[in-house]
PDB file of C-alpha atoms in Angstrom:
ATOM      1  CA  MET O   1      23.154 105.500   5.478  1.00 50.00           C
ATOM      2  CA  ARG O   2      21.330 106.681   2.371  1.00 49.00           C
ATOM      3  CA  ARG O   3      20.546 103.074   1.359  1.00 51.00           C
ATOM      4  CA  ALA O   4      19.101 102.417   4.802  1.00 46.00           C
ATOM      5  CA  LEU O   5      16.805 105.429   4.481  1.00 40.00           C
ATOM      6  CA  LEU O   6      15.619 104.273   1.044  1.00 42.00           C
ATOM      7  CA  ALA O   7      14.968 100.764   2.332  1.00 44.00           C
ATOM      8  CA  LEU O   8      12.863 101.982   5.265  1.00 39.00           C
ATOM      9  CA  PRO O   9       9.688 102.793   3.224  1.00 41.00           C
ATOM     10  CA  LEU O  10       9.883  99.401   1.511  1.00 39.00           C
ATOM     11  CA  ALA O  11      10.196  97.651   4.849  1.00 43.00           C
ATOM     12  CA  LEU O  12       7.195  99.554   6.193  1.00 37.00           C
ATOM     13  CA  LEU O  13       5.109  98.679   3.120  1.00 38.00           C
ATOM     14  CA  ALA O  14       5.798  95.010   3.747  1.00 44.00           C
ATOM     15  CA  CYS O  15       4.170  95.378   7.175  1.00 44.00           C
ATOM     16  CA  VAL O  16       0.931  96.877   5.836  1.00 41.00           C
ATOM     17  CA  GLN O  17      -1.851  94.332   5.538  1.00 44.00           C
ATOM     18  CA  THR O  18      -4.080  94.368   2.510  1.00 38.00           C
ATOM     19  CA  PRO O  19      -7.756  94.678   3.476  1.00 40.00           C
ATOM     20  CA  GLU O  20      -9.618  91.402   3.192  1.00 44.00           C
ATOM     21  CA  LEU O  21     -11.820  91.160   0.125  1.00 41.00           C
ATOM     22  CA  ARG O  22     -15.353  90.256   1.079  1.00 53.00           C
ATOM     23  CA  PRO O  23     -18.126  88.767  -1.016  1.00 63.00           C
ATOM     24  CA  TYR O  24     -20.637  91.330  -2.226  1.00 80.00           C
ATOM     25  CA  PRO O  25     -24.029  90.294  -0.780  1.00 92.00           C
ATOM     26  CA  TRP O  26     -27.304  90.282  -2.716  1.00 95.00           C
ATOM     27  CA  LYS O  27     -30.840  89.963  -1.278  1.00 97.00           C
ATOM     28  CA  LEU O  28     -33.416  87.774  -3.010  1.00 98.00           C
ATOM     29  CA  VAL O  29     -36.535  89.769  -3.931  1.00 98.00           C
ATOM     30  CA  SER O  30     -38.362  87.387  -6.268  1.00 98.00           C
ATOM     31  CA  ILE O  31     -38.289  83.769  -7.312  1.00 98.00           C
ATOM     32  CA  GLY O  32     -40.114  82.317 -10.278  1.00 96.00           C
ATOM     33  CA  GLY O  33     -41.646  85.740 -10.969  1.00 95.00           C
ATOM     34  CA  LYS O  34     -43.252  85.991  -7.500  1.00 97.00           C
ATOM     35  CA  PRO O  35     -42.106  88.270  -4.658  1.00 98.00           C
ATOM     36  CA  PHE O  36     -40.035  86.434  -2.059  1.00 98.00           C
ATOM     37  CA  ALA O  37     -41.119  87.664   1.381  1.00 96.00           C
ATOM     38  CA  ALA O  38     -38.540  85.746   3.429  1.00 97.00           C
ATOM     39  CA  THR O  39     -34.936  86.892   3.767  1.00 96.00           C
ATOM     40  CA  ALA O  40     -32.320  85.084   1.680  1.00 97.00           C
ATOM     41  CA  THR O  41     -28.925  86.237   0.445  1.00 97.00           C
ATOM     42  CA  PHE O  42     -26.383  85.243  -2.200  1.00 95.00           C
ATOM     43  CA  ALA O  43     -22.695  86.195  -2.387  1.00 94.00           C
ATOM     44  CA  LEU O  44     -20.061  85.183  -4.905  1.00 89.00           C
ATOM     45  CA  ASP O  45     -16.526  85.104  -3.506  1.00 88.00           C
ATOM     46  CA  GLU O  46     -13.649  86.962  -5.115  1.00 83.00           C
ATOM     47  CA  SER O  47     -12.398  83.822  -6.887  1.00 83.00           C
ATOM     48  CA  GLY O  48     -15.749  83.315  -8.602  1.00 81.00           C
ATOM     49  CA  LYS O  49     -15.702  79.658  -7.575  1.00 88.00           C
ATOM     50  CA  ARG O  50     -17.648  79.698  -4.296  1.00 93.00           C
ATOM     51  CA  VAL O  51     -21.004  81.069  -3.255  1.00 94.00           C
ATOM     52  CA  SER O  52     -22.545  81.543   0.163  1.00 96.00           C
ATOM     53  CA  GLY O  53     -25.343  83.298   1.936  1.00 96.00           C
ATOM     54  CA  GLN O  54     -28.249  83.110   4.301  1.00 96.00           C
ATOM     55  CA  ALA O  55     -31.334  81.084   3.395  1.00 97.00           C
ATOM     56  CA  PRO O  56     -34.598  81.895   5.220  1.00 96.00           C
ATOM     57  CA  CYS O  57     -33.424  79.779   8.169  1.00 95.00           C
ATOM     58  CA  ASN O  58     -29.857  78.595   7.662  1.00 96.00           C
ATOM     59  CA  THR O  59     -26.460  79.789   6.525  1.00 97.00           C
ATOM     60  CA  TRP O  60     -25.307  78.019   3.346  1.00 97.00           C
ATOM     61  CA  SER O  61     -22.343  77.722   0.988  1.00 97.00           C
ATOM     62  CA  GLY O  62     -21.467  75.832  -2.156  1.00 96.00           C
ATOM     63  CA  ARG O  63     -19.183  75.804  -5.147  1.00 94.00           C
ATOM     64  CA  ILE O  64     -19.735  76.792  -8.746  1.00 91.00           C
ATOM     65  CA  VAL O  65     -18.891  74.215 -11.377  1.00 90.00           C
ATOM     66  CA  THR O  66     -18.966  74.799 -15.081  1.00 86.00           C
ATOM     67  CA  THR O  67     -21.090  72.565 -17.224  1.00 80.00           C
ATOM     68  CA  PRO O  68     -21.156  72.861 -21.020  1.00 77.00           C
ATOM     69  CA  SER O  69     -20.252  76.523 -21.526  1.00 69.00           C
ATOM     70  CA  PRO O  70     -21.742  79.056 -20.851  1.00 74.00           C
ATOM     71  CA  GLU O  71     -23.804  77.172 -18.282  1.00 81.00           C
ATOM     72  CA  TRP O  72     -22.777  76.508 -14.700  1.00 86.00           C
ATOM     73  CA  ALA O  73     -24.239  74.929 -11.600  1.00 89.00           C
ATOM     74  CA  ILE O  74     -24.054  75.347  -7.842  1.00 90.00           C
ATOM     75  CA  ARG O  75     -22.920  72.066  -6.296  1.00 91.00           C
ATOM     76  CA  ASP O  76     -21.934  70.657  -2.917  1.00 93.00           C
ATOM     77  CA  VAL O  77     -24.281  72.975  -1.031  1.00 94.00           C
ATOM     78  CA  VAL O  78     -23.934  72.656   2.723  1.00 95.00           C
ATOM     79  CA  SER O  79     -25.944  74.474   5.349  1.00 95.00           C
ATOM     80  CA  THR O  80     -26.487  74.713   9.046  1.00 95.00           C
ATOM     81  CA  GLU O  81     -29.436  72.710  10.351  1.00 92.00           C
ATOM     82  CA  MET O  82     -31.364  75.059  12.591  1.00 91.00           C
ATOM     83  CA  ALA O  83     -35.048  74.694  13.354  1.00 88.00           C
ATOM     84  CA  CYS O  84     -37.015  76.527  10.720  1.00 88.00           C
ATOM     85  CA  PRO O  85     -40.382  78.259  11.102  1.00 89.00           C
ATOM     86  CA  ASP O  86     -40.482  78.969   7.339  1.00 91.00           C
ATOM     87  CA  LEU O  87     -39.452  75.620   5.890  1.00 93.00           C
ATOM     88  CA  ALA O  88     -41.439  76.152   2.666  1.00 95.00           C
ATOM     89  CA  ALA O  89     -39.459  79.319   1.824  1.00 97.00           C
ATOM     90  CA  GLU O  90     -36.206  77.557   2.715  1.00 96.00           C
ATOM     91  CA  GLN O  91     -37.005  74.670   0.363  1.00 96.00           C
ATOM     92  CA  GLU O  92     -38.112  77.041  -2.418  1.00 97.00           C
ATOM     93  CA  PHE O  93     -34.815  78.944  -2.133  1.00 97.00           C
ATOM     94  CA  TYR O  94     -32.641  75.813  -2.323  1.00 96.00           C
ATOM     95  CA  ALA O  95     -34.716  74.428  -5.212  1.00 96.00           C
ATOM     96  CA  GLY O  96     -34.146  77.692  -7.084  1.00 96.00           C
ATOM     97  CA  LEU O  97     -30.388  77.513  -6.553  1.00 95.00           C
ATOM     98  CA  ALA O  98     -30.418  73.949  -7.871  1.00 94.00           C
ATOM     99  CA  ARG O  99     -32.207  75.081 -11.070  1.00 94.00           C
ATOM    100  CA  ALA O 100     -29.948  78.052 -11.855  1.00 93.00           C
ATOM    101  CA  THR O 101     -27.650  77.651 -14.863  1.00 92.00           C
ATOM    102  CA  HIS O 102     -26.929  81.265 -15.855  1.00 91.00           C
ATOM    103  CA  MET O 103     -26.068  84.446 -13.978  1.00 90.00           C
ATOM    104  CA  ALA O 104     -26.393  88.063 -15.115  1.00 88.00           C
ATOM    105  CA  VAL O 105     -25.174  91.015 -13.089  1.00 88.00           C
ATOM    106  CA  GLY O 106     -25.985  94.637 -13.813  1.00 88.00           C
ATOM    107  CA  ILE O 107     -26.306  97.932 -12.023  1.00 90.00           C
ATOM    108  CA  GLY O 108     -28.547  97.180  -9.064  1.00 92.00           C
ATOM    109  CA  TYR O 109     -29.421  93.578  -9.884  1.00 93.00           C
ATOM    110  CA  LEU O 110     -28.180  89.999  -9.990  1.00 93.00           C
ATOM    111  CA  ARG O 111     -30.303  87.470 -11.843  1.00 94.00           C
ATOM    112  CA  LEU O 112     -30.031  83.674 -11.714  1.00 94.00           C
ATOM    113  CA  THR O 113     -31.906  81.863 -14.484  1.00 95.00           C
ATOM    114  CA  ASP O 114     -32.300  78.528 -16.187  1.00 94.00           C
ATOM    115  CA  THR O 115     -32.894  77.791 -19.874  1.00 90.00           C
ATOM    116  CA  LYS O 116     -36.675  77.519 -19.395  1.00 94.00           C
ATOM    117  CA  GLY O 117     -37.334  81.041 -18.095  1.00 92.00           C
ATOM    118  CA  PHE O 118     -37.092  80.424 -14.346  1.00 96.00           C
ATOM    119  CA  THR O 119     -35.597  83.479 -12.598  1.00 97.00           C
ATOM    120  CA  MET O 120     -34.313  84.444  -9.161  1.00 98.00           C
ATOM    121  CA  GLU O 121     -33.936  88.244  -8.839  1.00 98.00           C
ATOM    122  CA  PHE O 122     -31.549  89.791  -6.314  1.00 96.00           C
ATOM    123  CA  VAL O 123     -30.801  93.407  -5.371  1.00 96.00           C
ATOM    124  CA  PRO O 124     -27.760  94.720  -3.498  1.00 95.00           C
ATOM    125  CA  LEU O 125     -28.018  94.127   0.230  1.00 90.00           C
ATOM    126  CA  ALA O 126     -27.771  97.431   2.061  1.00 76.00           C
ATOM    127  CA  PRO O 127     -24.740  97.556   4.381  1.00 69.00           C
TER     128      PRO O 127
END
């Protein structure tokens, strides 16, 4: 009987589901040193191998591949294909992602850069 009572908490713990980890979203505020008026987001998944977000018009995702260390690149980007009233901002966003080779994260910011000084600045997206 005592063994059964000791086993009960363990059995109940096995039934508890772990909360799903979600990517932490960031909002783009500037690109190439200029304010970015459209809405675009960036989120890195918990594995650190996939990225996703919302471009000015479409939802997107891709994977991170390492190139000669410490550089990396976002590859295999796919997106929805909705009609877009702000196609120029959409294209500027995707072009920036294609240029990014480095990422820095600090308190209140995420920065994507390349080796020539190009920068995309993100701030935490309010819940």
